Amino acid sequence: MAHESEMSTEKLPLLPDDVAAQWLGSKLGHKVKSVSLTRTKFGTGTKLFYFIEYENEVADPSSRPSHVCVKGVFDPVMLKSQSWTLSLAQREADFFAKIAPAIKHMRYPRGWWGGRSDQQGIAIMSDLVHEGCTFPSEAGSYPLETVLEGVYQIAGLHAQFWGKSQEDYPWIDNNYDPAMLAITETWDSVVREPGRPKLPEYLMDGARVRKAQKKYYSRRNPKFRTLLHGDTHMGNTYFTADGHIRFLDWSAFHFASCFHDLVYFVSTMMTVEDRRTHEMEILDYYLSTLHSLGGPKLDRNDEELMIEYKKSYLTNLVWPVCGYILQPKTTVDVFAERTIAAWVDHKVLEVVEAEP
C-alpha cells in the first residue's frame, strides 16, 4: 500500500478523462499498457471502475490489481451543489494512506493508494464486484449471526484505538457532527412532506430534536471515546464471495462515543422485532469482545454506560430527514422506521434532555 503525504502538491485528476494509464501506473508502481473504464457509479463520491493491462509480467499477480475502483469527486455539478462531498473524498483518501495499514480487526476493501489535493481526494481500491462480493438489498435485514460478525469487527477497531483522541491524531477532526447539524436544519419541512415516514407527534418538533442533537454532541462521555468508522449503517457494508461481512465507505471516521458505531450498525441491519429480541445479547457480546481484543472491561449494569448507549441512538437522526436524492426511498423509509422504533423504545430524546 503506497502512502502519501499530508497534502499532495501534484495535480490530481478532476474528471474521469484525466485518469490516464501513466497516472494510474505511477500510483500502483507498475508500468501500465492500457486502462479501460468498465463502469461508473455516481453518488456523494464518484466511483470509476477500470480494467488494467500492464507492460510486463510479475511472479505474483496478486501483488498488483487488474480491476480497480478509483473513488473521488469527479462530478463538477455535484461538487458545486454539495461542496461538503470534497471533505468526504479527502477523508477516505486519508484513511487508505494513513489508517488502513494499521487496522487489525476490521475488514474493508483492499486499498492500493490514497492521496489528496486542495481540490480532490482519491482512493484506489480493488473492484469488489470483480472479487465476487455482493451488497445488501436496499431494505434488507440480517440474522443475529451476521450482525455479530460485524459487531466483532467494530469492537476490534474500538479496542485498538480505545481512549485515543484528536490530541493523538491532530489531523483527524470531527467532520461528522457539522454535517449532521446541516442535514437536520430542514427537519420541520422535510418530515411534513407527503409520502415521508410517519413520526410520533413529539418528533415533528424540529427545534426539540435539534436541541437534543446539539446537547448530545456537547455532552458525550469521554470514558467511552475511541476511533469510529462513523457511518456503519447497512448501506456501507458488503459481503465477500464466501459470505463474510465487511465495511465500506471510510469517509466519516472520527473520535467519539463507541456506541455510535454499534447502535447505527445493529439498528439498520435488523428488523425492529429482531433488534428488540437480541439487542442486549448483542451489547453483551460487543462488551466482552471489546475486552478480549484489548479494550476495557465494561458492564451494561453500569447506569452511566446505559445512558451513553441510549443517547448514541441520536446518531441515526439522518434517516427521518434524509433526502430521497441522497438515498433511495425504500432505504430511507425502512431505516427511518427502525430508527424511530429505537428512539421510542429507549426514550432517547428524554434521556438526553434529562442529562444535567
Short mmCIF file of C-alpha atoms in Angstrom, two decimals:
data_model
loop_
_atom_site.label_atom_id
_atom_site.label_comp_id
_atom_site.label_asym_id
_atom_site.label_seq_id
_atom_site.Cartn_x
_atom_site.Cartn_y
_atom_site.Cartn_z
CA MET A 1 0.00 0.00 0.00
CA ALA A 2 1.56 3.27 -1.07
CA HIS A 3 1.41 6.12 1.45
CA GLU A 4 1.04 9.76 0.51
CA SER A 5 1.98 12.97 2.26
CA GLU A 6 -0.39 15.32 4.11
CA MET A 7 -1.37 17.30 1.01
CA SER A 8 -0.23 16.33 -2.44
CA THR A 9 1.18 19.23 -4.44
CA GLU A 10 0.71 17.34 -7.71
CA LYS A 11 -2.41 17.89 -9.76
CA LEU A 12 -4.80 15.01 -9.17
CA PRO A 13 -7.36 14.01 -11.84
CA LEU A 14 -10.58 16.02 -11.52
CA LEU A 15 -12.52 14.41 -14.39
CA PRO A 16 -12.82 10.76 -15.47
CA ASP A 17 -10.86 11.55 -18.67
CA ASP A 18 -7.90 12.69 -16.54
CA VAL A 19 -7.37 9.18 -15.12
CA ALA A 20 -4.74 8.09 -17.63
CA ALA A 21 -2.65 4.92 -17.84
CA GLN A 22 0.53 6.79 -16.90
CA TRP A 23 -1.07 8.37 -13.82
CA LEU A 24 -2.51 5.06 -12.59
CA GLY A 25 0.81 3.31 -13.21
CA SER A 26 2.67 5.93 -11.15
CA LYS A 27 0.37 5.29 -8.19
CA LEU A 28 0.42 1.49 -8.47
CA GLY A 29 4.18 1.33 -9.04
CA HIS A 30 3.98 -0.60 -12.33
CA LYS A 31 4.12 0.43 -15.99
CA VAL A 32 0.57 0.31 -17.37
CA LYS A 33 0.00 -0.54 -21.03
CA SER A 34 -3.69 0.39 -21.12
CA VAL A 35 -6.69 1.16 -18.91
CA SER A 36 -10.33 0.78 -19.88
CA LEU A 37 -13.26 2.25 -17.97
CA THR A 38 -15.69 -0.64 -17.36
CA ARG A 39 -18.42 1.22 -15.43
CA THR A 40 -19.15 4.34 -13.40
CA LYS A 41 -21.19 4.76 -10.22
CA PHE A 42 -22.24 8.25 -9.20
CA GLY A 43 -23.06 9.26 -5.63
CA THR A 44 -21.67 11.61 -2.98
CA GLY A 45 -18.36 10.19 -4.22
CA THR A 46 -17.93 9.01 -7.82
CA LYS A 47 -16.57 5.50 -8.36
CA LEU A 48 -14.76 4.84 -11.64
CA PHE A 49 -14.04 1.17 -12.38
CA TYR A 50 -11.11 0.21 -14.60
CA PHE A 51 -9.54 -2.88 -16.15
CA ILE A 52 -5.76 -2.52 -16.25
CA GLU A 53 -3.26 -4.17 -18.60
CA TYR A 54 0.39 -3.95 -17.57
CA GLU A 55 3.51 -3.73 -19.73
CA ASN A 56 5.27 -6.69 -18.09
CA GLU A 57 4.53 -9.90 -16.22
CA VAL A 58 5.09 -10.33 -12.46
CA ALA A 59 5.71 -13.51 -10.50
CA ASP A 60 2.82 -12.78 -8.11
CA PRO A 61 -0.24 -11.35 -9.90
CA SER A 62 -1.96 -10.61 -6.54
CA SER A 63 0.76 -8.00 -5.83
CA ARG A 64 -0.98 -5.62 -8.23
CA PRO A 65 -4.65 -5.23 -9.23
CA SER A 66 -6.18 -5.94 -12.62
CA HIS A 67 -9.54 -4.37 -11.71
CA VAL A 68 -9.70 -1.22 -9.60
CA CYS A 69 -12.18 1.29 -8.26
CA VAL A 70 -10.94 4.90 -8.32
CA LYS A 71 -13.09 6.89 -5.89
CA GLY A 72 -13.10 10.68 -5.67
CA VAL A 73 -15.09 13.78 -6.67
CA PHE A 74 -15.35 13.52 -10.46
CA ASP A 75 -18.73 15.21 -10.92
CA PRO A 76 -18.29 19.03 -11.09
CA VAL A 77 -22.06 19.63 -10.90
CA MET A 78 -22.44 17.58 -7.71
CA LEU A 79 -19.33 19.22 -6.21
CA LYS A 80 -20.73 22.69 -6.88
CA SER A 81 -24.11 21.95 -5.27
CA GLN A 82 -22.75 19.73 -2.44
CA SER A 83 -19.32 21.18 -1.61
CA TRP A 84 -19.05 19.05 1.56
CA THR A 85 -18.51 15.96 -0.62
CA LEU A 86 -14.89 17.11 -1.17
CA SER A 87 -14.05 16.68 2.52
CA LEU A 88 -15.54 13.16 2.44
CA ALA A 89 -13.34 12.22 -0.52
CA GLN A 90 -10.25 13.67 1.16
CA ARG A 91 -11.10 11.83 4.39
CA GLU A 92 -11.39 8.48 2.61
CA ALA A 93 -8.07 9.09 0.82
CA ASP A 94 -6.50 9.76 4.24
CA PHE A 95 -7.95 6.51 5.55
CA PHE A 96 -6.24 4.37 2.91
CA ALA A 97 -2.96 6.30 3.15
CA LYS A 98 -2.63 6.65 6.92
CA ILE A 99 -5.01 4.49 8.97
CA ALA A 100 -5.84 1.37 6.95
CA PRO A 101 -2.33 -0.18 7.07
CA ALA A 102 -2.51 -0.30 10.90
CA ILE A 103 -6.04 -1.66 11.37
CA LYS A 104 -6.04 -5.16 12.85
CA HIS A 105 -9.59 -6.45 13.26
CA MET A 106 -11.95 -4.52 10.97
CA ARG A 107 -12.16 -5.67 7.35
CA TYR A 108 -12.51 -3.29 4.41
CA PRO A 109 -11.78 -3.16 0.65
CA ARG A 110 -8.11 -3.60 -0.26
CA GLY A 111 -6.56 -0.18 -0.83
CA TRP A 112 -3.72 0.45 -3.29
CA TRP A 113 -3.19 4.20 -2.91
CA GLY A 114 -4.70 7.28 -1.27
CA GLY A 115 -3.89 10.94 -1.80
CA ARG A 116 -5.43 14.38 -1.65
CA SER A 117 -5.02 17.88 -3.03
CA ASP A 118 -6.95 21.04 -2.19
CA GLN A 119 -9.46 20.15 -4.94
CA GLN A 120 -9.61 16.38 -4.72
CA GLY A 121 -9.29 13.23 -2.60
CA ILE A 122 -8.69 9.92 -4.38
CA ALA A 123 -8.65 6.36 -3.08
CA ILE A 124 -7.66 3.50 -5.37
CA MET A 125 -9.25 0.25 -4.18
CA SER A 126 -9.82 -3.24 -5.51
CA ASP A 127 -13.04 -3.68 -7.51
CA LEU A 128 -15.27 -5.63 -5.12
CA VAL A 129 -17.68 -6.83 -7.82
CA HIS A 130 -14.76 -8.37 -9.72
CA GLU A 131 -13.83 -10.18 -6.47
CA GLY A 132 -17.32 -11.71 -6.31
CA CYS A 133 -18.55 -9.50 -3.46
CA THR A 134 -22.24 -8.70 -3.05
CA PHE A 135 -24.12 -5.82 -1.42
CA PRO A 136 -27.17 -5.73 0.86
CA SER A 137 -30.55 -5.18 -0.77
CA GLU A 138 -31.96 -1.69 -0.16
CA ALA A 139 -34.38 -2.63 2.59
CA GLY A 140 -32.78 -5.88 3.73
CA SER A 141 -32.37 -7.30 7.21
CA TYR A 142 -29.98 -9.91 8.56
CA PRO A 143 -29.90 -12.65 11.20
CA LEU A 144 -28.11 -12.45 14.54
CA GLU A 145 -25.11 -14.47 13.32
CA THR A 146 -24.32 -11.96 10.53
CA VAL A 147 -24.78 -8.99 12.86
CA LEU A 148 -22.42 -10.49 15.46
CA GLU A 149 -19.70 -10.95 12.83
CA GLY A 150 -19.94 -7.22 12.07
CA VAL A 151 -20.06 -6.32 15.78
CA TYR A 152 -16.84 -8.31 16.34
CA GLN A 153 -15.03 -6.09 13.82
CA ILE A 154 -16.46 -2.87 15.27
CA ALA A 155 -15.34 -3.94 18.76
CA GLY A 156 -11.88 -4.71 17.36
CA LEU A 157 -11.49 -1.25 15.83
CA HIS A 158 -12.66 0.36 19.07
CA ALA A 159 -10.36 -1.74 21.26
CA GLN A 160 -7.34 -0.82 19.14
CA PHE A 161 -7.92 2.94 19.47
CA TRP A 162 -9.59 2.99 22.90
CA GLY A 163 -9.09 6.25 24.81
CA LYS A 164 -7.32 7.94 21.89
CA SER A 165 -8.47 11.35 20.66
CA GLN A 166 -7.70 14.15 18.26
CA GLU A 167 -4.83 15.07 20.58
CA ASP A 168 -3.13 11.83 19.47
CA TYR A 169 -4.09 12.27 15.78
CA PRO A 170 -4.39 16.04 15.20
CA TRP A 171 -5.33 15.55 11.53
CA ILE A 172 -8.49 13.56 12.39
CA ASP A 173 -11.06 16.24 13.08
CA ASN A 174 -14.76 15.62 13.66
CA ASN A 175 -16.35 16.26 10.25
CA TYR A 176 -19.42 14.23 11.19
CA ASP A 177 -21.26 16.44 13.71
CA PRO A 178 -21.24 19.57 11.48
CA ALA A 179 -22.55 17.52 8.53
CA MET A 180 -25.40 16.11 10.66
CA LEU A 181 -26.27 19.56 12.05
CA ALA A 182 -26.51 20.85 8.48
CA ILE A 183 -28.78 17.97 7.48
CA THR A 184 -31.25 18.47 10.37
CA GLU A 185 -31.72 22.20 9.65
CA THR A 186 -34.61 21.29 7.33
CA TRP A 187 -36.26 18.88 9.82
CA ASP A 188 -39.55 20.77 10.17
CA SER A 189 -40.24 20.95 6.45
CA VAL A 190 -38.89 17.54 5.37
CA VAL A 191 -40.80 15.44 7.93
CA ARG A 192 -44.06 17.06 6.73
CA GLU A 193 -43.53 16.33 3.03
CA PRO A 194 -46.15 13.99 1.51
CA GLY A 195 -45.01 10.37 1.42
CA ARG A 196 -42.42 10.72 4.22
CA PRO A 197 -42.40 8.15 7.06
CA LYS A 198 -44.90 8.89 9.82
CA LEU A 199 -43.35 10.20 13.04
CA PRO A 200 -44.80 10.42 16.54
CA GLU A 201 -46.10 13.94 17.23
CA TYR A 202 -43.23 14.93 19.57
CA LEU A 203 -40.68 14.17 16.82
CA MET A 204 -42.38 16.60 14.41
CA ASP A 205 -40.78 19.36 16.51
CA GLY A 206 -37.52 20.15 14.71
CA ALA A 207 -36.40 22.65 17.37
CA ARG A 208 -36.68 19.98 20.07
CA VAL A 209 -34.82 17.36 18.02
CA ARG A 210 -32.00 19.78 17.13
CA LYS A 211 -31.66 20.97 20.71
CA ALA A 212 -31.24 17.34 21.83
CA GLN A 213 -28.81 16.72 18.97
CA LYS A 214 -26.59 19.65 19.99
CA LYS A 215 -26.72 18.62 23.65
CA TYR A 216 -25.71 15.06 22.74
CA TYR A 217 -22.72 16.27 20.69
CA SER A 218 -21.51 18.52 23.50
CA ARG A 219 -22.02 16.02 26.37
CA ARG A 220 -20.59 12.73 25.12
CA ASN A 221 -18.92 10.82 27.93
CA PRO A 222 -15.12 10.76 27.31
CA LYS A 223 -14.98 7.46 29.21
CA PHE A 224 -16.30 5.71 26.08
CA ARG A 225 -14.24 7.56 23.46
CA THR A 226 -12.47 5.76 20.63
CA LEU A 227 -11.92 5.95 16.87
CA LEU A 228 -15.17 5.31 14.98
CA HIS A 229 -15.85 4.17 11.45
CA GLY A 230 -18.58 6.78 11.86
CA ASP A 231 -21.05 5.59 9.22
CA THR A 232 -21.74 1.93 9.94
CA HIS A 233 -25.29 1.69 8.57
CA MET A 234 -26.19 -1.34 6.48
CA GLY A 235 -25.69 0.53 3.19
CA ASN A 236 -21.96 0.76 3.96
CA THR A 237 -21.49 -3.00 4.31
CA TYR A 238 -20.78 -5.70 1.76
CA PHE A 239 -20.29 -9.46 1.70
CA THR A 240 -17.24 -11.31 0.43
CA ALA A 241 -17.62 -14.11 -2.14
CA ASP A 242 -17.68 -16.60 0.76
CA GLY A 243 -20.32 -14.63 2.68
CA HIS A 244 -18.38 -12.65 5.29
CA ILE A 245 -19.49 -9.14 6.19
CA ARG A 246 -17.10 -6.20 5.64
CA PHE A 247 -17.25 -2.39 5.89
CA LEU A 248 -17.16 0.20 3.10
CA ASP A 249 -17.01 3.98 2.89
CA TRP A 250 -14.43 5.29 5.34
CA SER A 251 -15.18 8.97 4.79
CA ALA A 252 -16.60 9.75 8.25
CA PHE A 253 -14.08 8.28 10.73
CA HIS A 254 -13.58 10.45 13.82
CA PHE A 255 -13.25 10.21 17.60
CA ALA A 256 -16.48 9.99 19.58
CA SER A 257 -18.53 7.59 21.70
CA CYS A 258 -18.09 3.88 20.88
CA PHE A 259 -21.83 3.13 20.94
CA HIS A 260 -22.37 5.40 17.91
CA ASP A 261 -20.93 2.71 15.59
CA LEU A 262 -22.64 -0.13 17.44
CA VAL A 263 -26.24 1.14 17.51
CA TYR A 264 -26.03 2.59 14.00
CA PHE A 265 -24.97 -0.78 12.64
CA VAL A 266 -27.31 -3.01 14.65
CA SER A 267 -30.45 -0.88 14.27
CA THR A 268 -30.14 -0.65 10.47
CA MET A 269 -29.17 -4.32 9.94
CA MET A 270 -32.12 -5.89 11.76
CA THR A 271 -35.90 -5.67 11.69
CA VAL A 272 -37.43 -3.81 14.64
CA GLU A 273 -38.62 -7.13 16.14
CA ASP A 274 -35.22 -8.83 15.83
CA ARG A 275 -33.40 -5.85 17.29
CA ARG A 276 -35.78 -5.82 20.27
CA THR A 277 -35.28 -9.55 20.80
CA HIS A 278 -31.48 -9.62 20.57
CA GLU A 279 -30.31 -6.12 21.46
CA MET A 280 -28.98 -6.75 24.97
CA GLU A 281 -27.37 -10.03 23.91
CA ILE A 282 -25.58 -8.09 21.13
CA LEU A 283 -24.49 -5.37 23.56
CA ASP A 284 -23.06 -8.02 25.91
CA TYR A 285 -21.21 -9.63 23.00
CA TYR A 286 -19.79 -6.25 21.97
CA LEU A 287 -18.59 -5.51 25.51
CA SER A 288 -16.97 -8.94 26.00
CA THR A 289 -15.29 -8.76 22.55
CA LEU A 290 -14.05 -5.24 23.25
CA HIS A 291 -12.36 -6.54 26.40
CA SER A 292 -10.96 -9.71 24.79
CA LEU A 293 -9.34 -7.66 22.00
CA GLY A 294 -7.58 -5.32 24.39
CA GLY A 295 -10.21 -2.75 25.36
CA PRO A 296 -11.58 -2.03 28.85
CA LYS A 297 -13.83 -4.34 30.86
CA LEU A 298 -17.29 -2.75 30.78
CA ASP A 299 -20.66 -3.95 32.01
CA ARG A 300 -24.16 -2.94 30.95
CA ASN A 301 -25.28 -3.00 34.59
CA ASP A 302 -23.38 0.30 34.81
CA GLU A 303 -26.02 3.05 34.63
CA GLU A 304 -23.52 5.51 33.12
CA LEU A 305 -22.87 3.07 30.27
CA MET A 306 -26.55 2.54 29.50
CA ILE A 307 -27.20 6.29 29.42
CA GLU A 308 -24.39 6.72 26.88
CA TYR A 309 -25.69 3.73 24.90
CA LYS A 310 -29.22 5.14 24.63
CA LYS A 311 -28.02 8.66 23.80
CA SER A 312 -25.93 7.24 20.96
CA TYR A 313 -29.11 6.41 19.04
CA LEU A 314 -29.20 10.09 18.04
CA THR A 315 -26.55 9.04 15.51
CA ASN A 316 -29.48 7.66 13.46
CA LEU A 317 -31.21 11.03 13.09
CA VAL A 318 -30.19 11.35 9.45
CA TRP A 319 -32.89 8.86 8.36
CA PRO A 320 -36.14 10.68 9.24
CA VAL A 321 -34.79 13.73 7.38
CA CYS A 322 -32.63 12.17 4.63
CA GLY A 323 -33.50 13.43 1.14
CA TYR A 324 -34.57 10.89 -1.45
CA ILE A 325 -31.90 12.32 -3.80
CA LEU A 326 -29.19 11.12 -1.38
CA GLN A 327 -30.52 7.61 -0.71
CA PRO A 328 -33.32 5.52 -2.31
CA LYS A 329 -36.79 5.99 -0.78
CA THR A 330 -37.03 2.28 0.10
CA THR A 331 -33.83 2.54 2.20
CA VAL A 332 -34.73 5.85 3.84
CA ASP A 333 -38.23 4.73 4.83
CA VAL A 334 -37.14 1.39 6.31
CA PHE A 335 -34.19 2.91 8.21
CA ALA A 336 -36.41 5.74 9.46
CA GLU A 337 -38.93 3.21 10.77
CA ARG A 338 -36.15 1.25 12.55
CA THR A 339 -34.69 4.48 13.95
CA ILE A 340 -37.97 5.83 15.32
CA ALA A 341 -38.81 2.49 16.95
CA ALA A 342 -35.44 2.51 18.76
CA TRP A 343 -35.91 6.14 19.84
CA VAL A 344 -39.31 5.31 21.30
CA ASP A 345 -38.12 2.04 22.92
CA HIS A 346 -35.20 3.74 24.67
CA LYS A 347 -36.85 7.16 25.23
CA VAL A 348 -33.75 8.57 23.54
CA LEU A 349 -34.78 12.23 23.41
CA GLU A 350 -35.95 12.12 27.02
CA VAL A 351 -32.67 10.52 28.19
CA VAL A 352 -30.64 13.29 26.53
CA GLU A 353 -32.95 16.02 27.87
CA ALA A 354 -32.75 14.61 31.42
CA GLU A 355 -28.96 14.95 31.48
CA PRO A 356 -27.69 17.81 33.66
#
